Coordinates of C-alpha atoms in Angstrom, one line a residue:
M1 CA 46.8 -55.8 -103.6
P2 CA 43.5 -55.3 -105.5
N3 CA 42.9 -57.3 -108.7
I4 CA 41.6 -54.1 -110.4
K5 CA 44.1 -51.3 -110.6
W6 CA 43.2 -48.0 -108.9
E7 CA 43.6 -46.2 -112.2
M8 CA 40.4 -47.7 -113.3
F9 CA 38.6 -45.9 -110.6
C10 CA 40.3 -42.5 -111.1
L11 CA 38.8 -39.5 -112.8
L12 CA 40.9 -38.4 -115.7
L13 CA 41.3 -34.8 -114.5
L14 CA 39.5 -33.0 -117.3
G15 CA 41.7 -30.7 -119.3
S16 CA 45.0 -32.4 -118.4
Q17 CA 45.1 -34.2 -121.8
A18 CA 43.1 -31.6 -123.8
V19 CA 44.7 -29.5 -126.4
W20 CA 43.7 -26.1 -127.7
A21 CA 41.7 -26.0 -130.9
H22 CA 42.0 -23.4 -133.6
P23 CA 39.7 -20.5 -132.7
S24 CA 38.5 -20.1 -136.2
R25 CA 36.8 -23.6 -136.1
A26 CA 33.7 -24.6 -134.3
A27 CA 34.4 -27.0 -131.5
V28 CA 32.6 -29.3 -129.1
W29 CA 34.4 -30.7 -126.0
G30 CA 34.0 -32.2 -122.6
E31 CA 34.9 -30.1 -119.6
S32 CA 35.2 -30.5 -115.8
A33 CA 32.5 -29.1 -113.5
M34 CA 35.3 -27.1 -111.9
V35 CA 35.7 -24.7 -114.8
K36 CA 33.3 -21.7 -115.2
V37 CA 32.9 -21.5 -119.0
R38 CA 32.6 -17.8 -120.0
P39 CA 32.0 -16.5 -123.6
E40 CA 35.7 -15.8 -124.0
T41 CA 36.7 -19.4 -123.0
P42 CA 38.9 -20.6 -125.9
P43 CA 38.1 -23.8 -127.8
R44 CA 39.7 -27.1 -126.9
V45 CA 39.9 -30.6 -128.2
Q46 CA 38.7 -33.2 -125.7
G47 CA 36.3 -35.8 -126.9
A48 CA 35.6 -37.7 -123.7
V49 CA 35.1 -37.3 -120.0
S50 CA 35.8 -39.8 -117.3
L51 CA 34.0 -39.8 -113.9
T52 CA 34.2 -41.7 -110.6
A53 CA 31.3 -41.9 -108.2
A54 CA 29.7 -43.8 -105.3
R55 CA 26.2 -45.1 -105.4
N56 CA 23.8 -42.4 -104.4
E57 CA 26.3 -39.7 -105.4
F58 CA 25.9 -36.9 -108.0
V59 CA 28.7 -36.2 -110.4
S60 CA 28.7 -33.4 -113.0
F61 CA 30.5 -32.3 -116.1
Q62 CA 30.0 -29.9 -119.0
V63 CA 29.8 -30.1 -122.7
V64 CA 31.1 -26.9 -124.2
L65 CA 30.7 -25.5 -127.7
H66 CA 32.7 -22.8 -129.4
G67 CA 31.1 -21.0 -132.4
G68 CA 34.3 -20.5 -134.4
T69 CA 34.1 -17.8 -137.1
S70 CA 30.5 -18.6 -138.2
G71 CA 28.7 -19.5 -135.0
L72 CA 26.4 -22.5 -134.3
R73 CA 22.7 -22.5 -134.5
G74 CA 19.9 -24.8 -133.3
V75 CA 22.1 -26.6 -130.8
T76 CA 20.5 -29.5 -128.9
A77 CA 22.1 -32.2 -126.6
V78 CA 21.0 -35.5 -125.2
L79 CA 22.4 -38.2 -123.0
P80 CA 20.0 -41.2 -123.3
E81 CA 21.7 -43.5 -120.8
L82 CA 24.9 -44.8 -119.2
H83 CA 25.0 -48.6 -119.6
G84 CA 27.0 -51.1 -117.5
D85 CA 27.3 -54.8 -117.8
R86 CA 24.1 -55.6 -116.0
S87 CA 22.4 -52.3 -115.2
R88 CA 22.0 -48.8 -116.6
I89 CA 21.5 -45.2 -115.5
H90 CA 18.8 -43.3 -117.3
G91 CA 15.7 -41.1 -117.1
G92 CA 15.6 -38.6 -114.3
D93 CA 19.0 -39.6 -113.0
L94 CA 20.6 -37.9 -116.1
L95 CA 19.8 -34.2 -116.4
L96 CA 21.0 -31.6 -118.9
Y97 CA 20.8 -27.9 -118.4
R98 CA 21.7 -24.9 -120.6
E99 CA 24.0 -22.6 -118.7
A100 CA 22.6 -19.0 -118.7
L101 CA 25.0 -16.1 -118.4
L102 CA 24.7 -13.3 -115.9
D103 CA 25.9 -10.0 -117.2
I104 CA 28.0 -8.5 -114.4
T105 CA 28.6 -4.8 -114.6
T106 CA 29.9 -4.3 -111.0
P107 CA 32.3 -7.1 -110.2
T108 CA 32.8 -8.6 -106.8
P109 CA 36.1 -7.2 -105.4
P110 CA 38.9 -7.7 -105.8
G111 CA 40.5 -8.6 -109.2
T112 CA 37.5 -9.6 -111.3
L113 CA 36.4 -7.8 -114.4
P114 CA 32.9 -6.9 -115.6
G115 CA 31.5 -9.4 -118.1
R116 CA 29.2 -12.5 -118.4
W117 CA 29.5 -15.4 -116.0
P118 CA 27.6 -18.7 -116.1
D119 CA 25.3 -19.4 -113.2
G120 CA 21.5 -19.9 -113.9
L121 CA 20.7 -23.4 -115.1
V122 CA 17.7 -24.0 -117.5
P123 CA 16.8 -27.7 -117.6
D124 CA 15.9 -29.7 -120.6
V125 CA 13.4 -31.7 -118.4
D126 CA 13.2 -30.3 -114.9
E127 CA 13.8 -32.3 -111.8
V128 CA 10.8 -30.9 -109.8
V129 CA 7.7 -31.7 -111.9
G130 CA 9.3 -33.4 -114.9
E131 CA 8.2 -30.9 -117.6
K132 CA 10.0 -30.2 -120.8
R133 CA 11.6 -26.8 -120.7
L134 CA 13.5 -24.4 -123.0
A135 CA 17.1 -25.5 -122.5
F136 CA 17.3 -26.4 -126.2
P137 CA 17.7 -25.3 -128.9
F138 CA 20.2 -22.5 -128.5
D139 CA 22.7 -20.6 -130.6
V140 CA 26.4 -20.1 -130.0
P141 CA 27.6 -16.7 -131.4
A142 CA 30.7 -16.6 -133.6
G143 CA 33.9 -16.3 -131.5
E144 CA 32.2 -17.3 -128.2
S145 CA 31.7 -20.3 -126.1
R146 CA 28.5 -21.7 -124.4
A147 CA 28.1 -24.7 -122.1
V148 CA 25.7 -27.5 -121.2
W149 CA 25.8 -28.7 -117.6
V150 CA 25.2 -32.5 -117.1
D151 CA 24.2 -34.0 -113.8
V152 CA 24.6 -37.7 -113.2
H153 CA 23.0 -39.3 -110.2
V154 CA 24.1 -42.8 -109.5
P155 CA 21.0 -44.7 -108.1
P156 CA 21.6 -46.4 -104.7
N157 CA 21.0 -49.8 -106.2
S158 CA 23.5 -49.5 -109.0
R159 CA 26.0 -52.2 -109.5
P160 CA 29.6 -51.2 -109.0
G161 CA 31.5 -51.2 -112.3
N162 CA 32.0 -49.3 -115.5
Y163 CA 29.2 -47.4 -117.3
R164 CA 29.5 -45.8 -120.7
G165 CA 27.5 -43.5 -122.9
A166 CA 27.8 -40.4 -125.0
V167 CA 26.3 -36.9 -125.1
S168 CA 25.1 -36.4 -128.6
V169 CA 25.2 -32.8 -129.8
K170 CA 23.4 -31.6 -132.9
G171 CA 22.8 -28.3 -134.6
D172 CA 22.2 -26.8 -138.1
G173 CA 24.6 -28.6 -140.3
F174 CA 26.7 -30.5 -137.7
T175 CA 26.7 -33.4 -135.3
S176 CA 29.2 -34.3 -132.5
R177 CA 29.4 -36.4 -129.4
V178 CA 31.3 -36.4 -126.1
E179 CA 32.0 -39.9 -124.8
V180 CA 31.3 -40.5 -121.1
D181 CA 33.0 -43.1 -118.9
L182 CA 31.7 -43.5 -115.3
Q183 CA 33.3 -45.8 -112.8
V184 CA 30.9 -46.6 -109.9
V185 CA 32.8 -47.7 -106.8
D186 CA 31.5 -50.0 -104.1
A187 CA 30.5 -47.3 -101.7
L188 CA 27.2 -45.6 -100.8
L189 CA 26.7 -42.0 -99.8
P190 CA 23.8 -41.2 -97.4
S191 CA 20.8 -39.4 -98.7
T192 CA 20.7 -37.1 -95.6
S193 CA 23.8 -35.0 -95.3
S194 CA 26.0 -35.8 -92.4
L195 CA 26.9 -32.1 -92.2
R196 CA 23.9 -30.2 -90.9
S197 CA 22.9 -27.1 -92.7
A198 CA 20.5 -24.2 -92.2
F199 CA 20.3 -22.2 -95.4
L200 CA 17.7 -19.6 -94.8
L201 CA 14.8 -18.4 -97.0
W202 CA 12.5 -15.3 -96.7
P203 CA 9.2 -16.2 -98.4
P204 CA 8.2 -12.7 -99.4
H205 CA 11.2 -12.7 -101.8
V206 CA 9.7 -15.9 -103.3
C207 CA 6.3 -14.2 -103.6
R208 CA 7.8 -11.1 -105.3
A209 CA 9.7 -13.3 -107.9
F210 CA 6.7 -15.5 -108.8
T211 CA 3.7 -13.1 -108.4
G212 CA 5.2 -9.6 -108.6
D213 CA 4.1 -8.8 -105.0
P214 CA 6.0 -9.6 -101.8
V215 CA 2.6 -10.4 -100.2
C216 CA 1.0 -13.6 -101.5
P217 CA -1.5 -16.1 -100.0
V218 CA -0.4 -18.9 -97.8
D219 CA -1.6 -21.5 -100.3
T220 CA 0.6 -19.9 -102.9
Q221 CA 3.6 -19.9 -100.6
V222 CA 3.0 -23.6 -99.6
R223 CA 2.8 -24.6 -103.3
L224 CA 6.0 -22.8 -104.2
L225 CA 8.0 -23.5 -101.0
K226 CA 7.5 -27.3 -101.3
R227 CA 9.3 -27.1 -104.6
F228 CA 12.1 -25.1 -103.1
H229 CA 12.5 -27.7 -100.3
R230 CA 12.7 -30.5 -102.8
M231 CA 15.3 -28.7 -104.8
A232 CA 17.3 -27.9 -101.7
L233 CA 17.3 -31.5 -100.5
E234 CA 18.4 -32.8 -103.9
H235 CA 21.4 -30.4 -103.4
R236 CA 22.0 -31.8 -99.9
I237 CA 21.1 -28.6 -98.0
S238 CA 18.2 -27.7 -95.7
L239 CA 16.0 -24.6 -96.0
A240 CA 15.6 -24.3 -92.2
S241 CA 13.3 -21.3 -92.4
G242 CA 11.5 -22.0 -95.6
F243 CA 7.9 -21.8 -94.3
P244 CA 5.0 -19.4 -95.0
R245 CA 5.4 -15.9 -93.5
Q246 CA 4.3 -12.4 -94.4
V247 CA 6.1 -9.1 -94.7
D248 CA 4.4 -7.6 -91.7
L249 CA 4.5 -10.9 -89.7
P250 CA 8.0 -12.4 -89.5
T251 CA 6.7 -15.3 -87.4
W252 CA 5.4 -18.3 -89.3
D253 CA 1.8 -18.5 -90.5
L254 CA 0.9 -21.5 -88.5
P255 CA -2.7 -22.5 -88.0
D256 CA -1.8 -25.6 -85.9
Y257 CA 1.0 -28.2 -85.7
D258 CA -1.1 -30.9 -87.4
T259 CA -1.4 -28.7 -90.5
F260 CA 2.3 -27.9 -90.3
S261 CA 3.1 -31.6 -90.1
E262 CA 0.9 -32.4 -93.0
R263 CA 2.5 -29.8 -95.2
W264 CA 6.2 -30.1 -94.1
G265 CA 6.5 -33.4 -92.3
P266 CA 7.5 -35.3 -95.4
F267 CA 10.6 -33.1 -95.8
L268 CA 11.4 -33.6 -92.2
D269 CA 10.9 -37.3 -92.0
G270 CA 12.2 -38.2 -95.5
S271 CA 9.0 -39.3 -97.2
A272 CA 8.8 -36.5 -99.7
P273 CA 9.7 -37.4 -103.4
N274 CA 13.4 -37.0 -104.0
R275 CA 16.1 -38.6 -106.1
L276 CA 18.0 -39.0 -102.8
P277 CA 15.6 -41.5 -101.3
G278 CA 14.7 -40.7 -97.7
A279 CA 16.6 -37.4 -97.6
R280 CA 15.5 -35.4 -94.5
M281 CA 16.0 -31.8 -93.5
T282 CA 18.9 -31.5 -91.0
A283 CA 17.8 -28.3 -89.4
L284 CA 14.5 -26.6 -88.5
Q285 CA 14.3 -23.0 -87.2
Y286 CA 11.7 -22.1 -84.7
L287 CA 9.8 -19.2 -86.2
G288 CA 7.0 -18.7 -83.8
P289 CA 6.2 -15.9 -81.4
G290 CA 8.9 -15.0 -78.9
N291 CA 6.8 -15.8 -75.8
G292 CA 7.1 -18.6 -73.3
A293 CA 3.9 -20.4 -74.1
S294 CA 4.7 -20.6 -77.8
L295 CA 8.3 -21.8 -77.2
S296 CA 7.1 -24.4 -74.8
E297 CA 4.4 -25.6 -77.2
F298 CA 6.9 -26.0 -80.0
Q299 CA 9.2 -28.0 -77.8
T300 CA 6.4 -30.4 -76.9
E301 CA 5.2 -30.8 -80.5
A302 CA 8.7 -31.1 -82.0
Q303 CA 9.6 -33.7 -79.5
A304 CA 6.5 -35.7 -80.2
R305 CA 7.0 -35.6 -84.0
G306 CA 10.7 -36.4 -84.0
W307 CA 12.0 -32.9 -85.0
L308 CA 13.4 -31.6 -81.8
S309 CA 17.0 -32.8 -82.1
R310 CA 17.2 -30.8 -85.4
S311 CA 15.4 -27.7 -84.2
F312 CA 16.9 -24.5 -83.0
D313 CA 15.9 -21.1 -81.7
Y314 CA 18.0 -18.4 -83.5
V315 CA 18.3 -16.1 -80.5
G316 CA 20.3 -13.3 -82.2
D317 CA 22.3 -12.4 -85.2
E318 CA 25.8 -11.0 -85.0
P319 CA 25.4 -8.9 -81.8
P320 CA 25.7 -6.0 -81.2
Y321 CA 25.0 -5.3 -84.9
G322 CA 22.0 -7.4 -85.7
A323 CA 20.7 -7.5 -82.2
T324 CA 21.7 -6.0 -78.8
W325 CA 23.5 -8.2 -76.3
E326 CA 20.7 -7.4 -73.9
A327 CA 18.1 -8.8 -76.3
V328 CA 20.2 -11.9 -77.0
T329 CA 20.6 -12.5 -73.2
A330 CA 16.8 -12.1 -72.6
R331 CA 15.8 -14.4 -75.5
A332 CA 18.3 -17.1 -74.7
G333 CA 17.4 -17.0 -71.0
L334 CA 13.7 -17.3 -71.9
T335 CA 14.2 -20.2 -74.2
R336 CA 16.4 -22.0 -71.7
T337 CA 13.8 -21.6 -69.0
V338 CA 10.6 -22.5 -70.9
A339 CA 12.0 -24.9 -73.6
P340 CA 15.2 -26.2 -72.2
R341 CA 15.5 -29.0 -74.7
L342 CA 15.2 -26.6 -77.7
R343 CA 18.7 -25.7 -78.9
T344 CA 19.7 -22.1 -78.9
L345 CA 21.8 -20.7 -81.8
L346 CA 23.8 -17.5 -82.0
T347 CA 26.2 -16.1 -84.6
S348 CA 29.1 -14.9 -82.5
T349 CA 32.5 -16.1 -81.0
V350 CA 33.2 -17.9 -77.8
T351 CA 35.2 -14.9 -76.6
D352 CA 32.0 -12.7 -76.8
L353 CA 29.9 -15.5 -75.2
E354 CA 32.3 -15.5 -72.2
A355 CA 32.4 -11.7 -72.0
H356 CA 28.6 -11.5 -71.8
G357 CA 28.0 -14.6 -69.6
L358 CA 26.2 -16.6 -72.2
L359 CA 28.2 -19.9 -72.1
E360 CA 25.4 -21.7 -70.3
D361 CA 22.6 -20.4 -72.5
I362 CA 23.9 -21.0 -76.0
D363 CA 24.0 -24.5 -77.5
I364 CA 25.1 -23.9 -81.1
I365 CA 27.7 -21.2 -81.6
T366 CA 28.0 -20.2 -85.2
V367 CA 31.3 -18.6 -86.1
L368 CA 32.2 -16.5 -89.1
V369 CA 34.8 -18.3 -91.1
N370 CA 37.0 -15.2 -91.0
Y371 CA 37.0 -15.5 -87.2
I372 CA 38.0 -19.2 -86.9
D373 CA 41.3 -18.9 -88.7
G374 CA 42.2 -15.3 -89.7
T375 CA 45.2 -13.1 -90.4
Q376 CA 44.2 -10.0 -88.4
P377 CA 44.0 -9.5 -84.7
P378 CA 42.1 -10.5 -82.6
Y379 CA 41.5 -13.6 -84.8
E380 CA 45.0 -14.1 -86.1
G381 CA 45.8 -17.8 -86.6
S382 CA 43.7 -20.8 -85.7
Q383 CA 41.1 -19.9 -83.0
R384 CA 39.8 -23.4 -82.8
P385 CA 41.5 -24.3 -79.5
R386 CA 39.4 -21.5 -77.8
Y387 CA 36.3 -23.6 -78.4
D388 CA 37.4 -26.7 -76.6
D389 CA 35.9 -25.9 -73.2
F390 CA 32.6 -24.8 -74.9
L391 CA 32.4 -28.1 -76.9
S392 CA 33.2 -30.2 -73.8
R393 CA 29.8 -29.2 -72.4
P394 CA 26.8 -31.5 -73.1
D395 CA 25.0 -31.1 -76.4
R396 CA 27.2 -28.1 -77.6
E397 CA 27.9 -27.7 -81.3
L398 CA 30.2 -25.5 -83.4
W399 CA 28.9 -24.3 -86.8
L400 CA 30.5 -22.0 -89.4
Y401 CA 29.2 -19.5 -91.8
Q402 CA 30.5 -17.2 -94.6
S403 CA 29.4 -13.7 -95.4
C404 CA 30.2 -10.7 -97.4
M405 CA 33.4 -10.5 -95.4
S406 CA 34.8 -13.1 -97.8
H407 CA 35.0 -10.3 -100.4
G408 CA 34.5 -7.1 -98.4
C409 CA 31.1 -5.8 -97.3
D410 CA 32.0 -2.1 -97.7
P411 CA 32.7 -0.9 -101.3
A412 CA 34.6 2.1 -99.8
A413 CA 36.9 -0.1 -97.8
P414 CA 39.9 -2.2 -99.2
P415 CA 38.9 -5.8 -99.9
P416 CA 40.3 -8.6 -97.7
P417 CA 44.1 -8.7 -98.2
E418 CA 44.1 -12.5 -98.2
N419 CA 42.2 -12.6 -101.5
L420 CA 45.1 -13.0 -103.8
P421 CA 45.4 -15.0 -107.1
G422 CA 45.2 -18.7 -106.2
Q423 CA 44.0 -18.2 -102.6
G424 CA 41.4 -16.4 -100.6
W425 CA 38.3 -17.0 -98.5
P426 CA 35.5 -19.4 -99.5
S427 CA 32.9 -17.6 -101.5
Y428 CA 29.4 -18.3 -103.0
M429 CA 29.7 -15.3 -105.4
V430 CA 28.9 -15.8 -109.1
D431 CA 32.2 -14.2 -110.3
R432 CA 34.5 -16.3 -108.1
S433 CA 36.1 -19.5 -109.1
A434 CA 34.2 -22.8 -108.9
A435 CA 36.7 -24.0 -106.3
K436 CA 35.8 -21.1 -103.9
A437 CA 32.2 -22.3 -103.8
R438 CA 33.3 -25.9 -103.0
G439 CA 35.7 -25.1 -100.2
M440 CA 33.5 -24.2 -97.3
Q441 CA 32.5 -27.8 -96.4
W442 CA 36.2 -28.8 -96.3
L443 CA 36.7 -26.0 -93.7
D444 CA 33.7 -27.3 -91.8
F445 CA 35.5 -30.7 -91.6
I446 CA 38.9 -29.2 -90.7
N447 CA 37.5 -27.2 -87.8
G448 CA 35.2 -29.9 -86.5
A449 CA 32.1 -28.0 -87.3
S450 CA 28.9 -30.1 -87.3
G451 CA 26.8 -27.6 -89.3
E452 CA 26.8 -24.6 -91.7
L453 CA 24.6 -21.5 -91.7
Y454 CA 23.9 -19.3 -94.7
Y455 CA 21.9 -16.2 -94.1
Q456 CA 19.7 -16.1 -97.3
T457 CA 19.1 -18.0 -100.5
V458 CA 16.5 -15.9 -102.3
G459 CA 17.6 -12.3 -101.5
L460 CA 17.4 -11.0 -105.1
L461 CA 15.4 -13.8 -106.6
S462 CA 13.1 -11.5 -108.4
S463 CA 16.0 -10.0 -110.4
A464 CA 18.3 -13.0 -110.4
W465 CA 18.4 -13.2 -114.3
T466 CA 19.7 -9.7 -114.6
T467 CA 21.4 -8.6 -111.3
Q468 CA 22.3 -10.2 -108.0
F469 CA 24.6 -7.5 -106.7
R470 CA 24.1 -7.2 -103.0
F471 CA 26.3 -6.4 -100.1
N472 CA 29.1 -5.7 -102.5
G473 CA 29.0 -9.1 -104.2
N474 CA 27.3 -10.8 -107.1
G475 CA 25.1 -13.5 -105.8
D476 CA 25.4 -12.7 -102.1
G477 CA 22.3 -14.3 -100.5
T478 CA 20.8 -15.6 -103.8
L479 CA 21.4 -19.2 -104.8
F480 CA 18.1 -19.9 -106.7
Y481 CA 16.6 -18.6 -109.9
P482 CA 12.8 -18.1 -110.6
G483 CA 11.7 -20.7 -113.1
L484 CA 8.7 -18.8 -114.7
P485 CA 7.1 -20.5 -117.7
S486 CA 7.5 -17.3 -119.6
V487 CA 11.2 -17.6 -119.3
I488 CA 11.9 -21.4 -119.2
G489 CA 8.9 -22.8 -120.9
G490 CA 6.5 -25.5 -119.6
T491 CA 3.4 -24.7 -117.6
T492 CA 4.5 -25.0 -113.9
E493 CA 6.4 -22.5 -111.9
I494 CA 9.5 -24.0 -110.3
P495 CA 12.7 -22.9 -108.6
L496 CA 15.9 -23.4 -110.6
P497 CA 19.3 -24.2 -109.2
S498 CA 22.4 -22.0 -109.8
L499 CA 25.7 -23.5 -110.9
R500 CA 26.9 -22.5 -107.4
M501 CA 24.3 -24.8 -105.8
K502 CA 25.8 -27.7 -107.8
L503 CA 29.3 -26.8 -106.4
I504 CA 27.9 -26.5 -102.9
R505 CA 26.5 -30.0 -103.3
Q506 CA 29.9 -31.2 -104.5
G507 CA 31.4 -29.7 -101.3
M508 CA 28.7 -31.5 -99.2
Q509 CA 29.6 -34.8 -100.9
D510 CA 33.3 -34.1 -100.3
Y511 CA 32.5 -33.8 -96.6
E512 CA 30.9 -37.3 -96.8
W513 CA 34.1 -38.8 -98.2
L514 CA 36.1 -37.1 -95.5
K515 CA 33.7 -38.6 -92.9
L516 CA 33.7 -42.0 -94.6
V517 CA 37.5 -42.2 -94.4
S518 CA 37.5 -41.0 -90.8
D519 CA 34.8 -43.4 -89.7
A520 CA 36.5 -46.3 -91.5
G521 CA 39.5 -45.9 -89.3
D522 CA 41.8 -43.3 -90.7
P523 CA 40.7 -39.8 -89.5
A524 CA 44.4 -38.6 -89.6
Y525 CA 44.5 -39.3 -93.4
A526 CA 41.3 -37.5 -94.0
R527 CA 42.5 -34.5 -92.1
A528 CA 45.9 -34.5 -93.9
V529 CA 44.2 -34.5 -97.3
A530 CA 42.0 -31.6 -96.3
L531 CA 44.8 -29.6 -94.8
K532 CA 47.0 -30.1 -97.8
L533 CA 44.2 -28.8 -100.0
I534 CA 43.2 -25.9 -97.7
P535 CA 45.9 -25.1 -95.1
H536 CA 44.1 -22.1 -93.8
A537 CA 40.5 -20.8 -94.0
W538 CA 41.8 -17.8 -96.1
A539 CA 43.8 -20.1 -98.5
V540 CA 41.1 -21.8 -100.5
P541 CA 42.8 -22.4 -103.9
D542 CA 41.3 -21.6 -107.3
D543 CA 42.6 -24.9 -108.8
G544 CA 39.6 -27.0 -109.4
E545 CA 41.7 -30.0 -110.3
A546 CA 43.2 -29.9 -106.9
F547 CA 39.8 -30.6 -105.4
D548 CA 39.2 -33.4 -107.8
R549 CA 42.6 -35.0 -106.9
A550 CA 41.9 -34.7 -103.2
R551 CA 38.5 -36.3 -103.6
L552 CA 40.0 -39.2 -105.5
Q553 CA 42.6 -39.7 -102.8
L554 CA 39.8 -40.0 -100.2
I555 CA 37.9 -42.5 -102.4
K556 CA 41.1 -44.6 -102.9
R557 CA 41.8 -44.6 -99.2
Y558 CA 38.2 -45.5 -98.2
L559 CA 38.2 -48.5 -100.6
Q560 CA 41.6 -49.6 -99.3
L561 CA 40.3 -49.5 -95.7
C562 CA 37.2 -51.5 -96.6
R563 CA 39.2 -54.1 -98.5
D564 CA 42.1 -54.5 -96.1
R565 CA 40.3 -54.3 -92.8
G566 CA 37.1 -56.1 -93.4
T567 CA 34.8 -54.5 -90.8
P568 CA 36.6 -51.2 -90.4
R569 CA 37.4 -49.7 -87.0
Q570 CA 35.3 -46.7 -86.3
A571 CA 37.1 -43.5 -85.1
T572 CA 36.2 -42.8 -81.5
P573 CA 34.4 -39.5 -80.6
H574 CA 37.6 -38.4 -78.8
E575 CA 39.6 -38.9 -82.0
R576 CA 37.1 -36.9 -84.1
Q577 CA 37.0 -34.2 -81.5
S578 CA 40.8 -33.9 -81.0
L579 CA 42.1 -34.3 -84.5
W580 CA 41.5 -30.6 -85.3
R581 CA 44.7 -29.8 -83.2
V582 CA 46.9 -31.5 -85.8
R583 CA 47.6 -28.8 -88.3
D584 CA 51.2 -29.3 -89.3
G585 CA 51.9 -32.8 -88.2
F586 CA 51.5 -34.6 -91.5
S587 CA 54.1 -34.3 -94.3
A588 CA 52.9 -33.5 -97.8
G589 CA 54.2 -36.9 -98.9
G590 CA 52.5 -38.8 -96.1
Y591 CA 49.5 -39.7 -98.2
G592 CA 48.3 -40.0 -101.8

């Protein structure tokens, strides 16, 4: 038995001990990161938050203010440090943001109402260039709530133990504070995500947002895109296509590979500045011309520079809709012939690959989450067994992706029937619960996917502060905000994260805990925890506390394995490959 009780490591699930405050009185309280604080959120009484984290992990919480009958003016907040017995966390590892509200007039279907939702995050001091911005001061109108988002990054060299501090909140005529208790456990999360990701980015959207014109010089693109890459890596995702391109030239603007390496090599080899030391991109999309000579040259250069194992050629998107099967067959065949070591990626299903004779020419099959475990024919029930033969071939991978099908792409058609209160498909929409944005990476783990694709991250970047309604959803294909000095202060243009990016990062870190428990010798336990939380792809709960509880169960189990087994037994590749088959074999009481 440990000499320190597990309870000392546990997060006090925020809200479980809070009480409602009288709405006529102004209030300041601590809140979980898993609650989206809207203007109509009622006041509560909760003067402290308690957190648990590994070294090199991010944890987040919120400080919420309610204006009472008179409102609050001139609000500022500061978290100077978290201090432990022999070390402290301070400076750039503690970031505060003001949560901006997006006024949604056409809600994402089904079941949400128009209104204001938190999403854009305006930093006090930004994490890209370190400039002071306009997060503070702000006002809280009478009868409404506003929130401050707080990020804590535990440095890799932090000593395990208890860290304490307080967020001091001040305004005209009032002061308050929210106590923070952080337990750092003896574990280390990797800087480079174990789950590969290819979150895509179309540079002309960046040009439009920052210059007013979708066409901008390569030098401008390079300057801006480097900041996007840094922001993405700090959120544990890779912008696999985030390289200069022009509206009329969809291939990359590439003078030569030495120049490409000089500009982008630091993000691929882990030498670019980052709070996650050594973080590397996990995916690189080939964006050159579709001819044999260019494909062959890229294979040679990528191999020499250490990028090839992370590179892929996106040979077609959702055929027959985004590309014809004839075009996919031709492109995949060309790549396989002239660049056989360059991986080919296709968004489709294994059934369609078989029907079109493409099993030999596709390396990474990227499957819509609705088609891996659905409720409607021909994808009713778990489809995962159908991918066994494909994955038994050398160097084959299964990736997953989500799309507007999580909420319904066609406004004239009924929304997915699975989207009921308390369940539904994973979703990166603004007006969905925080839990929906955190669920995708759990599904990646459950289904044995080694990567995740997301089709766009800056689709409506230029209008992100006012509208992001696209493909029948708010935020579909837009995860960043444009940080123009005229809007956020300072002098340097930067990308800003959305609240949804923070939740995606939390999901990526959840994946690391699932993998840590599996690799430490108990993959069955990790799978059981995941399946209890999300029994089907269409059953992602809205209960944010359930995610926090599941994460803590994983942390507890990992620490037990490390303590009780000394050098833990690693799960074999066969165990990791075959465990997806066990869906109902673990009782709810079999863990935790």
